[in-house]
Every structure is written in structure tokens, then in C-alpha cells.
Amino acid sequence: MTKDLTSRMLAELKSGEVFRTAHQHNLSYLEGVMDARVFPGEEALEALTIFDEELPQGHCDPVELLNLLQAKGAPATVSTLGGRYFGLVTGSALPASLGARLMADAWDQVSTLYAMSPITAKLEEVAESWLKQIFNLPPSTVAGFVSGSSMAIQSSLAAARYRVLQNLGWDINAKGWREAPPVRVITGRHTHSTVVKGLSMLGFGTDNIEYVDVDDQGRIITAQVPELDESCILLLQAGNVNSGAFDDFEVLCDRANKVNAWVHIDGAFGLWAAASERLAHLTQGIEKATSWSVDGHKTLNTPYDSGFVLCADREALVNALQASGAYIVYSDKRDGMLYTPEMSRRARGTEVWAALKYLGREGLDDLIWGMHERAVQAAEALNAEGFEVLNDVVFNQVLVATDDDALTERMIGHIQQSGECWVGGSRWFDRHVIRLSVCSWATTPADIARSVKAFVDARTAVS
Ligand SMILES: *Cc1c(COP(=O)(O)O)cnc(C)c1O
């Protein structure tokens, strides 16, 4: 680095103007985001061509750079922080958690080892213990703080593969897959695509998945789960991505535990039902599984990206994600990289700790129950307007249909372009549906009423 550029950056760091500018822009963005259009309008999208430039030859003024981001970048954001984004399963961010994130970003910590960031290791340790209490998991459970459920599922499957093969007398790390004894993978037909992706990435082979039929809510039909044995990995679901339905954990975990099979629960958004007194019945029996994948950035409303792999078999998880290298100095404190596929990671445990500390048990219950109440409100109001709701609204998901699939499709486009709210489409058995997922602390009854009106207006406009 030339002396010239270093001294320039030193001056920028010390004067603080770059950070004050970023801070001011953030304040004005956050002030307006609740009332902003949900999906950006045409003009904002067209203005993005300003970023199509040649790689610059020299440096530029960092404040001007931030001003460009604010002027042309911010208007092309999707207002997922607000209360009217109902696409996929997309969380907002709690102010306390977002604030903690901004601080952790300024600290620029790496959560690889205790030696690289004691505070990050401490906050991960505390968050791990709180998560175990919330989900009532066995004392042996450890948590890895990963980017989201995709990586949490991948890590869990790696741990499951390690343990199941170890039980069959095979060391997968040393000997690999090629001549390994067969491992069976059993899951419901409505398993999430990231589970299938994880199985494919780890070499299980998607053709080898033993799919079990599901009932009209997308729950695995317990009686159709085949005879299990110790070569089996059973993948269950807390929160079907369309209907929000939960599998029967109690019965299936008991069956699996009798024969020493591994049970993983994909609870990306739904596992959080455990934290709400009136919804906890949905998650009955989850503590009997071996591993769990959950998101922070969905129901808990931490900023992106944040998810956790939780595993009651520490040895299997650590061995499956093993790393070696003489320069790695493990400590008797928490070394985060033991529980994640990544070596270097940002300090995302900070936002998780902040969200849980801010909410406490009562706030968490309030947050999750509130999402359920808004979903029920949406379902009832849409029903009253003559739409069909196809699922039992047990959690935060609502599947809406009209009697004409083509009309339903056209409505989705119209609603998205209106900027009033954002919903996506899906297929539910043989029907086209509009998926509405309530996953934001900011969604008020008025937001639901306004969004229902957007549905009604869209139907009128495209009929
Ligand atoms: C969102 C989701 C995933 C994937 O999670 P990411 O955090 O996006 O990686 C997996 N399973 C279910 C049920 C989900 O809703």
C-alpha cells in the first residue's frame, strides 16, 4: 500500500466523516422505511444503470461514494424491514439487534477462535445457552452460528452422516463415501428444497431419498414412515414452508430413538413456536431429536444473515466440521469455528444475543404470538372478501387462492407492482396459491388491513 493512500485512509478514519455520513444516511433510511413502497418502482430500478461503469483507475472520495449509494441504492431496496413484506419467510430486524449489528460491524471481529475475539466468543456462549433454554434442548447441545438454515442443515447432515457411519463401523472422514455402508435418508414429500440441496451437496444422492407421503397440511404421515434402523437419518419439519404445519415429533422421535437413528428437525422459522406459551404445543417432542436448524433472521428478526445449527451430539458435529492446522490454537473457552463449516465468520452471535436480551422471554412470546395473530387476521379478512384460505393457519403462513388459477397468478403480479405489500406465489397440491408469511415485528393490524385491500383491488383490476 502506498504511503499516500494509507495516510489518506488514516485521515478518513480519524475525521470520522465517512462514518457520520453513513450514519446520517442510515437514520434517514430507517425513518422512512416503514412507509416506503415495498418493492421499488420502475424509476428507481432504471436508475441502477448508474452503477454500470468501468472499474475505476484511481480512488474516489468515500463520502461521494456513500452519497451515491444513498441516492441510487437506497431507493432500489425492498422494504423488508417494514411491516408489509410477506414474501418467502422474511424477517424484519429488531432495532436493538440492528443497532448491535452496526456496532459489531465497526468492531470488525472474526469469530473463528476465542483468541481472535473474546467478546464474540462470550456472546456466542451466552446466546447458545439461551437458545437451549428456549427450545428446551438437552444439556449436551452445542450451537454453531452460521449464515442461515441452509448452512445449518448442511452442517447437521454432515454430523448425522458422521455419526450414523461411525455406528456402522465406518470413518467417513478418513475413508470417504465410495465403499461406505449404505445410509438411508427418510423425509416427507414437502421437505424444504435446502434439505434436498444439502443431501445432494453431501453426496447422499437425491435419487436415494426415501420420500414419505404427506397429509393435506403437508405433514409427514406417521404411519407411512418405514421401519427405521441405525443406518437411518430421519428429516422432519417444524413449519412447512407453505402451510406452516408441524410434523409429529413425539411419535417419530420415539420410534427413531429406539433404534438409534438420527433425527434432524428443519425448524427454520417454526421452531420458534416453542417460545410462545400458546403455540408451544406445535413443537411438542422436538427435544427428542438429535439436531435442529433454525434461523435468527426469520422469526427472531435479527438482521441478515443469521442461523444456528444446534446439535446434541457435540462430537459428531465437531468431527464432521473438523479442521486442522498447526497454527490454530484452540482454548478452553469457546472456539466458534469448531461448530461451523466456515473458519472466518463475522460476529453474528452479537445480534442474536442482542435480540434475545432485548426481548426476554415475554417479548419473544409477544413477538411470535403477534405474528400468528396477524396471520389469523389476514386469513379471516381474506375469507370474508371471498378468497379461499387453503391451510389451517397454525402459525404464521396463509395460503390464499381464487377459483381461477390464472386469475390468482395475475393478481400476484398486480399486488407486487402496487408497492402496497409484497406476496409471492406457490403451488399447493394442484392449486396456484398466493403465499402470505407474517414474519415481522413491525406488521400491525393496519398493515394487514391495507394489504387485504391490495388483494381486493388487484382482483378487481385483473378480473
Ligand atoms: C428459509 C428456510 C430454509 C432455508 O433457510 P435460509 O436461512 O434461507 O438458508 C430452510 N427450511 C425452511 C423450512 C425455510 O423456511
PDB file of N, CA and C and ligand atoms in Angstrom, residues 148-150 153 192 194 239 241 266 268-269 295 297-298, ligand 1:
ATOM      1  N   GLY A 148     -27.382 -19.112   7.918  1.00  0.00           N
ATOM      2  CA  GLY A 148     -28.817 -19.329   7.820  1.00  0.00           C
ATOM      3  C   GLY A 148     -29.107 -20.817   7.880  1.00  0.00           C
ATOM      4  N   SER A 149     -30.356 -21.165   7.648  1.00  0.00           N
ATOM      5  CA  SER A 149     -30.732 -22.575   7.758  1.00  0.00           C
ATOM      6  C   SER A 149     -30.060 -23.448   6.708  1.00  0.00           C
ATOM      7  N   SER A 150     -29.790 -22.897   5.534  1.00  0.00           N
ATOM      8  CA  SER A 150     -29.125 -23.724   4.517  1.00  0.00           C
ATOM      9  C   SER A 150     -27.846 -24.324   5.069  1.00  0.00           C
ATOM     10  N   ILE A 153     -28.538 -26.737   8.042  1.00  0.00           N
ATOM     11  CA  ILE A 153     -28.991 -28.060   7.587  1.00  0.00           C
ATOM     12  C   ILE A 153     -27.795 -28.860   7.073  1.00  0.00           C
ATOM     13  N   HIS A 192     -38.107 -29.154   2.676  1.00  0.00           N
ATOM     14  CA  HIS A 192     -37.667 -27.905   2.061  1.00  0.00           C
ATOM     15  C   HIS A 192     -36.563 -28.155   1.036  1.00  0.00           C
ATOM     16  N   THR A 194     -33.857 -26.734   0.543  1.00  0.00           N
ATOM     17  CA  THR A 194     -32.480 -26.660   1.056  1.00  0.00           C
ATOM     18  C   THR A 194     -32.060 -27.975   1.725  1.00  0.00           C
ATOM     19  N   GLY A 239     -42.625 -26.367  10.756  1.00  0.00           N
ATOM     20  CA  GLY A 239     -43.009 -25.235   9.912  1.00  0.00           C
ATOM     21  C   GLY A 239     -42.819 -25.553   8.442  1.00  0.00           C
ATOM     22  N   VAL A 241     -42.912 -24.826   4.699  1.00  0.00           N
ATOM     23  CA  VAL A 241     -42.641 -23.504   4.145  1.00  0.00           C
ATOM     24  C   VAL A 241     -43.869 -22.875   3.485  1.00  0.00           C
ATOM     25  N   ASP A 266     -35.797 -29.568  10.670  1.00  0.00           N
ATOM     26  CA  ASP A 266     -35.651 -28.281   9.986  1.00  0.00           C
ATOM     27  C   ASP A 266     -36.723 -27.361  10.573  1.00  0.00           C
ATOM     28  N   ALA A 268     -36.514 -23.856  10.545  1.00  0.00           N
ATOM     29  CA  ALA A 268     -36.011 -22.543  10.112  1.00  0.00           C
ATOM     30  C   ALA A 268     -36.782 -21.384  10.754  1.00  0.00           C
ATOM     31  N   PHE A 269     -38.103 -21.392  10.577  1.00  0.00           N
ATOM     32  CA  PHE A 269     -38.889 -20.320  11.207  1.00  0.00           C
ATOM     33  C   PHE A 269     -39.799 -20.873  12.300  1.00  0.00           C
ATOM     34  N   ASP A 295     -33.382 -20.390  12.016  1.00  0.00           N
ATOM     35  CA  ASP A 295     -32.900 -19.082  11.594  1.00  0.00           C
ATOM     36  C   ASP A 295     -33.068 -18.056  12.692  1.00  0.00           C
ATOM     37  N   HIS A 297     -32.654 -14.834  11.369  1.00  0.00           N
ATOM     38  CA  HIS A 297     -33.125 -13.741  10.509  1.00  0.00           C
ATOM     39  C   HIS A 297     -34.578 -13.879  10.051  1.00  0.00           C
ATOM     40  N   LYS A 298     -35.233 -14.964  10.396  1.00  0.00           N
ATOM     41  CA  LYS A 298     -36.670 -15.039  10.086  1.00  0.00           C
ATOM     42  C   LYS A 298     -37.454 -14.621  11.336  1.00  0.00           C
TER      43      LYS A 298
HETATM   44  C1  LIG B   1     -35.976 -20.402   4.790  1.00  0.00           C
HETATM   45  C2  LIG B   1     -35.983 -21.856   5.026  1.00  0.00           C
HETATM   46  C3  LIG B   1     -34.833 -22.631   4.846  1.00  0.00           C
HETATM   47  C4  LIG B   1     -33.545 -22.040   4.331  1.00  0.00           C
HETATM   48  O1  LIG B   1     -33.069 -21.064   5.220  1.00  0.00           O
HETATM   49  P1  LIG B   1     -32.025 -19.923   4.824  1.00  0.00           P
HETATM   50  O2  LIG B   1     -31.879 -19.173   6.101  1.00  0.00           O
HETATM   51  O3  LIG B   1     -32.655 -19.116   3.740  1.00  0.00           O
HETATM   52  O4  LIG B   1     -30.762 -20.577   4.393  1.00  0.00           O
HETATM   53  C5  LIG B   1     -34.913 -23.966   5.155  1.00  0.00           C
HETATM   54  N1  LIG B   1     -36.051 -24.530   5.598  1.00  0.00           N
HETATM   55  C6  LIG B   1     -37.193 -23.825   5.768  1.00  0.00           C
HETATM   56  C7  LIG B   1     -38.424 -24.501   6.261  1.00  0.00           C
HETATM   57  C8  LIG B   1     -37.195 -22.465   5.483  1.00  0.00           C
HETATM   58  O5  LIG B   1     -38.311 -21.733   5.663  1.00  0.00           O
END
